[in-house]
């Protein structure tokens, strides 16, 4: 669980204060995030002659609730003002990620080896945002989702110069799961 706040008076008071004839208008955002996450990984490894191998599976499941509110207040006293808040938002998120992976290291000689590996992952994200306030308009519910399947690889030759020193090179692809675009983004997820 995370709670934090931030003073946005300098960012918004000049823009919104004059139309409301409120010279002491202030804004303080409050954030509350509750997150529950389970992550598991299982690996099996072994050696057959000059070949080392690893295979495994990965699983993660996450639920989150993010509350954001930016109410209007008197910047001098901190007392609430009966003007619309800039933002009241509650976003419920659900994320699921699974992957399978494997890696082989072939020892060509006792000092020289080559490692190759791969990983295939599937990610799903579902969010539902309940929002209202001056910045987003009247109350709305915006569902969004995304999913992705991706494969990554690694290739790494290595040479053991001494018992305590190894030189290697590595070429690999990488991936981080993205997220669903909210109601503001015109681009597809």
PDB file of C-alpha atoms in Angstrom:
ATOM      1  CA  UNK A   1       0.000   0.000   0.000  1.00  0.00           C
ATOM      2  CA  UNK A   2       1.281   3.435  -0.909  1.00  0.00           C
ATOM      3  CA  UNK A   3      -0.086   6.837   0.040  1.00  0.00           C
ATOM      4  CA  UNK A   4       1.386  10.147  -1.049  1.00  0.00           C
ATOM      5  CA  UNK A   5       0.425  13.725  -1.795  1.00  0.00           C
ATOM      6  CA  UNK A   6       1.755  16.514  -3.944  1.00  0.00           C
ATOM      7  CA  UNK A   7       1.069  20.253  -4.003  1.00  0.00           C
ATOM      8  CA  UNK A   8      -0.077  21.352  -7.480  1.00  0.00           C
ATOM      9  CA  UNK A   9      -0.882  24.929  -6.530  1.00  0.00           C
ATOM     10  CA  UNK A  10       1.928  26.424  -8.651  1.00  0.00           C
ATOM     11  CA  UNK A  11       0.880  24.288 -11.629  1.00  0.00           C
ATOM     12  CA  UNK A  12      -2.842  25.039 -11.680  1.00  0.00           C
ATOM     13  CA  UNK A  13      -3.713  28.096  -9.534  1.00  0.00           C
ATOM     14  CA  UNK A  14      -2.704  30.631 -12.191  1.00  0.00           C
ATOM     15  CA  UNK A  15      -4.818  28.908 -14.821  1.00  0.00           C
ATOM     16  CA  UNK A  16      -7.945  28.238 -12.765  1.00  0.00           C
ATOM     17  CA  UNK A  17      -7.839  30.963 -10.104  1.00  0.00           C
ATOM     18  CA  UNK A  18      -8.741  33.974 -12.252  1.00  0.00           C
ATOM     19  CA  UNK A  19     -11.970  32.593 -13.832  1.00  0.00           C
ATOM     20  CA  UNK A  20     -13.287  31.744 -10.359  1.00  0.00           C
ATOM     21  CA  UNK A  21     -12.016  35.017  -8.835  1.00  0.00           C
ATOM     22  CA  UNK A  22     -10.215  32.894  -6.243  1.00  0.00           C
ATOM     23  CA  UNK A  23      -6.722  34.403  -5.689  1.00  0.00           C
ATOM     24  CA  UNK A  24      -5.894  31.890  -2.942  1.00  0.00           C
ATOM     25  CA  UNK A  25      -7.007  28.837  -4.944  1.00  0.00           C
ATOM     26  CA  UNK A  26      -4.833  25.799  -4.274  1.00  0.00           C
ATOM     27  CA  UNK A  27      -4.626  22.180  -5.383  1.00  0.00           C
ATOM     28  CA  UNK A  28      -3.147  19.223  -3.508  1.00  0.00           C
ATOM     29  CA  UNK A  29      -3.239  15.789  -5.115  1.00  0.00           C
ATOM     30  CA  UNK A  30      -3.695  12.718  -2.966  1.00  0.00           C
ATOM     31  CA  UNK A  31      -2.602   9.329  -4.267  1.00  0.00           C
ATOM     32  CA  UNK A  32      -3.468   5.948  -2.815  1.00  0.00           C
ATOM     33  CA  UNK A  33      -2.265   2.713  -4.384  1.00  0.00           C
ATOM     34  CA  UNK A  34      -3.092  -0.766  -3.149  1.00  0.00           C
ATOM     35  CA  UNK A  35      -1.358  -3.590  -4.971  1.00  0.00           C
ATOM     36  CA  UNK A  36      -1.401  -7.352  -4.469  1.00  0.00           C
ATOM     37  CA  UNK A  37       1.040  -9.387  -6.511  1.00  0.00           C
ATOM     38  CA  UNK A  38       2.035 -13.041  -6.714  1.00  0.00           C
ATOM     39  CA  UNK A  39       5.065 -14.096  -8.750  1.00  0.00           C
ATOM     40  CA  UNK A  40       6.397 -17.638  -9.128  1.00  0.00           C
ATOM     41  CA  UNK A  41       9.187 -19.152 -11.200  1.00  0.00           C
ATOM     42  CA  UNK A  42      10.232 -22.785 -11.516  1.00  0.00           C
ATOM     43  CA  UNK A  43      13.454 -24.005 -13.112  1.00  0.00           C
ATOM     44  CA  UNK A  44      14.893 -27.394 -13.958  1.00  0.00           C
ATOM     45  CA  UNK A  45      18.531 -27.719 -14.963  1.00  0.00           C
ATOM     46  CA  UNK A  46      21.046 -30.380 -15.756  1.00  0.00           C
ATOM     47  CA  UNK A  47      24.184 -31.383 -17.619  1.00  0.00           C
ATOM     48  CA  UNK A  48      24.653 -33.948 -20.375  1.00  0.00           C
ATOM     49  CA  UNK A  49      28.319 -34.383 -21.327  1.00  0.00           C
ATOM     50  CA  UNK A  50      29.505 -30.905 -22.416  1.00  0.00           C
ATOM     51  CA  UNK A  51      25.977 -29.461 -22.604  1.00  0.00           C
ATOM     52  CA  UNK A  52      24.327 -27.558 -19.727  1.00  0.00           C
ATOM     53  CA  UNK A  53      20.594 -26.888 -19.947  1.00  0.00           C
ATOM     54  CA  UNK A  54      17.900 -24.963 -18.090  1.00  0.00           C
ATOM     55  CA  UNK A  55      14.149 -24.923 -18.731  1.00  0.00           C
ATOM     56  CA  UNK A  56      11.541 -23.091 -16.737  1.00  0.00           C
ATOM     57  CA  UNK A  57       8.201 -21.383 -16.389  1.00  0.00           C
ATOM     58  CA  UNK A  58       7.191 -17.998 -14.990  1.00  0.00           C
ATOM     59  CA  UNK A  59       3.844 -16.764 -13.643  1.00  0.00           C
ATOM     60  CA  UNK A  60       2.735 -13.434 -12.204  1.00  0.00           C
ATOM     61  CA  UNK A  61      -0.703 -12.129 -11.248  1.00  0.00           C
ATOM     62  CA  UNK A  62      -1.351  -8.610  -9.988  1.00  0.00           C
ATOM     63  CA  UNK A  63      -4.404  -6.668  -8.828  1.00  0.00           C
ATOM     64  CA  UNK A  64      -4.159  -2.946  -8.170  1.00  0.00           C
ATOM     65  CA  UNK A  65      -6.430  -0.115  -7.109  1.00  0.00           C
ATOM     66  CA  UNK A  66      -5.177   3.421  -7.752  1.00  0.00           C
ATOM     67  CA  UNK A  67      -7.046   6.375  -6.273  1.00  0.00           C
ATOM     68  CA  UNK A  68      -6.152   9.917  -7.352  1.00  0.00           C
ATOM     69  CA  UNK A  69      -7.933  13.056  -6.248  1.00  0.00           C
ATOM     70  CA  UNK A  70      -6.992  16.691  -6.869  1.00  0.00           C
ATOM     71  CA  UNK A  71      -9.485  18.755  -4.870  1.00  0.00           C
ATOM     72  CA  UNK A  72      -9.679  22.540  -4.745  1.00  0.00           C
ATOM     73  CA  UNK A  73      -8.647  24.200  -1.480  1.00  0.00           C
ATOM     74  CA  UNK A  74      -7.677  27.492   0.043  1.00  0.00           C
ATOM     75  CA  UNK A  75      -3.911  27.713  -0.532  1.00  0.00           C
ATOM     76  CA  UNK A  76      -3.441  29.779   2.646  1.00  0.00           C
ATOM     77  CA  UNK A  77      -5.549  27.777   5.120  1.00  0.00           C
ATOM     78  CA  UNK A  78      -5.756  24.387   3.423  1.00  0.00           C
ATOM     79  CA  UNK A  79      -9.545  24.364   3.893  1.00  0.00           C
ATOM     80  CA  UNK A  80     -11.609  22.773   1.091  1.00  0.00           C
ATOM     81  CA  UNK A  81     -13.348  25.133  -1.349  1.00  0.00           C
ATOM     82  CA  UNK A  82     -16.710  24.226  -2.854  1.00  0.00           C
ATOM     83  CA  UNK A  83     -15.470  24.310  -6.439  1.00  0.00           C
ATOM     84  CA  UNK A  84     -15.267  21.203  -8.606  1.00  0.00           C
ATOM     85  CA  UNK A  85     -12.145  19.133  -8.045  1.00  0.00           C
ATOM     86  CA  UNK A  86      -9.694  18.882 -10.923  1.00  0.00           C
ATOM     87  CA  UNK A  87      -9.721  15.087 -10.825  1.00  0.00           C
ATOM     88  CA  UNK A  88     -11.284  12.210  -8.947  1.00  0.00           C
ATOM     89  CA  UNK A  89     -10.179   8.873 -10.369  1.00  0.00           C
ATOM     90  CA  UNK A  90     -10.280   5.246  -9.278  1.00  0.00           C
ATOM     91  CA  UNK A  91      -8.542   2.761 -11.562  1.00  0.00           C
ATOM     92  CA  UNK A  92      -8.865  -0.980 -10.977  1.00  0.00           C
ATOM     93  CA  UNK A  93      -6.122  -2.954 -12.735  1.00  0.00           C
ATOM     94  CA  UNK A  94      -5.615  -6.667 -13.350  1.00  0.00           C
ATOM     95  CA  UNK A  95      -2.394  -8.012 -14.882  1.00  0.00           C
ATOM     96  CA  UNK A  96      -1.482 -11.603 -15.761  1.00  0.00           C
ATOM     97  CA  UNK A  97       1.857 -12.700 -17.199  1.00  0.00           C
ATOM     98  CA  UNK A  98       3.086 -16.178 -18.101  1.00  0.00           C
ATOM     99  CA  UNK A  99       6.263 -17.332 -19.827  1.00  0.00           C
ATOM    100  CA  UNK A 100       8.291 -20.385 -20.708  1.00  0.00           C
ATOM    101  CA  UNK A 101      12.054 -20.241 -21.201  1.00  0.00           C
ATOM    102  CA  UNK A 102      15.098 -22.362 -21.934  1.00  0.00           C
ATOM    103  CA  UNK A 103      18.842 -22.010 -22.200  1.00  0.00           C
ATOM    104  CA  UNK A 104      21.637 -24.237 -23.501  1.00  0.00           C
ATOM    105  CA  UNK A 105      25.362 -23.818 -22.933  1.00  0.00           C
ATOM    106  CA  UNK A 106      27.639 -25.923 -25.119  1.00  0.00           C
ATOM    107  CA  UNK A 107      31.256 -26.162 -23.951  1.00  0.00           C
ATOM    108  CA  UNK A 108      33.175 -26.458 -27.219  1.00  0.00           C
ATOM    109  CA  UNK A 109      36.427 -26.763 -25.235  1.00  0.00           C
ATOM    110  CA  UNK A 110      37.059 -26.597 -21.489  1.00  0.00           C
ATOM    111  CA  UNK A 111      37.713 -22.845 -21.902  1.00  0.00           C
ATOM    112  CA  UNK A 112      35.297 -21.846 -24.689  1.00  0.00           C
ATOM    113  CA  UNK A 113      31.515 -22.104 -24.563  1.00  0.00           C
ATOM    114  CA  UNK A 114      28.440 -20.715 -26.272  1.00  0.00           C
ATOM    115  CA  UNK A 115      25.123 -20.033 -24.559  1.00  0.00           C
ATOM    116  CA  UNK A 116      21.850 -19.686 -26.457  1.00  0.00           C
ATOM    117  CA  UNK A 117      18.468 -19.107 -24.892  1.00  0.00           C
ATOM    118  CA  UNK A 118      14.924 -18.098 -25.564  1.00  0.00           C
ATOM    119  CA  UNK A 119      11.800 -17.002 -23.751  1.00  0.00           C
ATOM    120  CA  UNK A 120       8.196 -16.828 -24.907  1.00  0.00           C
ATOM    121  CA  UNK A 121       5.789 -14.692 -22.868  1.00  0.00           C
ATOM    122  CA  UNK A 122       2.103 -13.831 -22.831  1.00  0.00           C
ATOM    123  CA  UNK A 123       0.859 -10.711 -20.995  1.00  0.00           C
ATOM    124  CA  UNK A 124      -2.691  -9.473 -20.374  1.00  0.00           C
ATOM    125  CA  UNK A 125      -3.774  -6.205 -18.769  1.00  0.00           C
ATOM    126  CA  UNK A 126      -7.333  -5.071 -18.010  1.00  0.00           C
ATOM    127  CA  UNK A 127      -8.059  -1.678 -16.437  1.00  0.00           C
ATOM    128  CA  UNK A 128     -11.292   0.061 -15.562  1.00  0.00           C
ATOM    129  CA  UNK A 129     -11.084   3.769 -14.730  1.00  0.00           C
ATOM    130  CA  UNK A 130     -13.899   5.679 -13.025  1.00  0.00           C
ATOM    131  CA  UNK A 131     -13.115   9.378 -13.500  1.00  0.00           C
ATOM    132  CA  UNK A 132     -14.683  12.780 -13.006  1.00  0.00           C
ATOM    133  CA  UNK A 133     -13.527  16.349 -12.450  1.00  0.00           C
ATOM    134  CA  UNK A 134     -12.648  19.512 -14.317  1.00  0.00           C
ATOM    135  CA  UNK A 135      -9.748  17.919 -16.236  1.00  0.00           C
ATOM    136  CA  UNK A 136     -11.780  14.950 -17.555  1.00  0.00           C
ATOM    137  CA  UNK A 137     -15.388  16.157 -17.606  1.00  0.00           C
ATOM    138  CA  UNK A 138     -18.449  14.449 -16.173  1.00  0.00           C
ATOM    139  CA  UNK A 139     -18.177  11.047 -14.554  1.00  0.00           C
ATOM    140  CA  UNK A 140     -17.134   8.338 -16.989  1.00  0.00           C
ATOM    141  CA  UNK A 141     -16.147   4.688 -16.887  1.00  0.00           C
ATOM    142  CA  UNK A 142     -13.338   3.770 -19.266  1.00  0.00           C
ATOM    143  CA  UNK A 143     -12.399   0.125 -19.689  1.00  0.00           C
ATOM    144  CA  UNK A 144      -9.135  -0.623 -21.468  1.00  0.00           C
ATOM    145  CA  UNK A 145      -7.154  -3.751 -22.126  1.00  0.00           C
ATOM    146  CA  UNK A 146      -4.075  -4.989 -23.875  1.00  0.00           C
ATOM    147  CA  UNK A 147      -2.407  -8.316 -24.475  1.00  0.00           C
ATOM    148  CA  UNK A 148       0.823  -9.322 -26.102  1.00  0.00           C
ATOM    149  CA  UNK A 149       2.784 -12.423 -27.057  1.00  0.00           C
ATOM    150  CA  UNK A 150       6.495 -11.986 -27.485  1.00  0.00           C
ATOM    151  CA  UNK A 151       9.606 -14.088 -27.948  1.00  0.00           C
ATOM    152  CA  UNK A 152      13.076 -12.999 -26.881  1.00  0.00           C
ATOM    153  CA  UNK A 153      16.508 -14.552 -27.351  1.00  0.00           C
ATOM    154  CA  UNK A 154      20.086 -14.425 -26.107  1.00  0.00           C
ATOM    155  CA  UNK A 155      23.408 -15.607 -27.588  1.00  0.00           C
ATOM    156  CA  UNK A 156      26.570 -15.350 -25.490  1.00  0.00           C
ATOM    157  CA  UNK A 157      29.964 -16.843 -26.389  1.00  0.00           C
ATOM    158  CA  UNK A 158      32.486 -16.869 -23.529  1.00  0.00           C
ATOM    159  CA  UNK A 159      36.166 -17.696 -23.075  1.00  0.00           C
ATOM    160  CA  UNK A 160      37.722 -18.452 -19.703  1.00  0.00           C
ATOM    161  CA  UNK A 161      41.085 -16.640 -19.704  1.00  0.00           C
ATOM    162  CA  UNK A 162      42.060 -17.843 -16.215  1.00  0.00           C
ATOM    163  CA  UNK A 163      40.249 -19.550 -13.334  1.00  0.00           C
ATOM    164  CA  UNK A 164      39.172 -16.097 -12.108  1.00  0.00           C
ATOM    165  CA  UNK A 165      38.684 -14.205 -15.374  1.00  0.00           C
ATOM    166  CA  UNK A 166      36.226 -14.795 -18.229  1.00  0.00           C
ATOM    167  CA  UNK A 167      35.671 -12.680 -21.341  1.00  0.00           C
ATOM    168  CA  UNK A 168      32.290 -12.809 -23.050  1.00  0.00           C
ATOM    169  CA  UNK A 169      30.024 -11.056 -25.500  1.00  0.00           C
ATOM    170  CA  UNK A 170      26.246 -11.068 -25.385  1.00  0.00           C
ATOM    171  CA  UNK A 171      23.569 -10.293 -27.954  1.00  0.00           C
ATOM    172  CA  UNK A 172      20.001 -10.341 -26.690  1.00  0.00           C
ATOM    173  CA  UNK A 173      16.548  -8.985 -27.328  1.00  0.00           C
ATOM    174  CA  UNK A 174      14.473  -7.517 -24.533  1.00  0.00           C
ATOM    175  CA  UNK A 175      10.878  -6.834 -23.684  1.00  0.00           C
ATOM    176  CA  UNK A 176       8.841  -5.113 -20.980  1.00  0.00           C
ATOM    177  CA  UNK A 177       5.071  -5.422 -20.918  1.00  0.00           C
ATOM    178  CA  UNK A 178       3.314  -2.207 -21.760  1.00  0.00           C
ATOM    179  CA  UNK A 179      -0.122  -1.136 -20.712  1.00  0.00           C
ATOM    180  CA  UNK A 180      -3.477  -0.220 -22.051  1.00  0.00           C
ATOM    181  CA  UNK A 181      -3.983   3.317 -23.327  1.00  0.00           C
ATOM    182  CA  UNK A 182      -6.527   5.177 -21.255  1.00  0.00           C
ATOM    183  CA  UNK A 183      -9.442   7.212 -22.526  1.00  0.00           C
ATOM    184  CA  UNK A 184      -7.233  10.196 -23.418  1.00  0.00           C
ATOM    185  CA  UNK A 185      -4.976   8.492 -25.934  1.00  0.00           C
ATOM    186  CA  UNK A 186      -6.273   8.385 -29.523  1.00  0.00           C
ATOM    187  CA  UNK A 187      -3.826   5.652 -30.547  1.00  0.00           C
ATOM    188  CA  UNK A 188      -4.817   1.978 -30.304  1.00  0.00           C
ATOM    189  CA  UNK A 189      -3.519  -0.065 -27.393  1.00  0.00           C
TER     190      UNK A 189
END
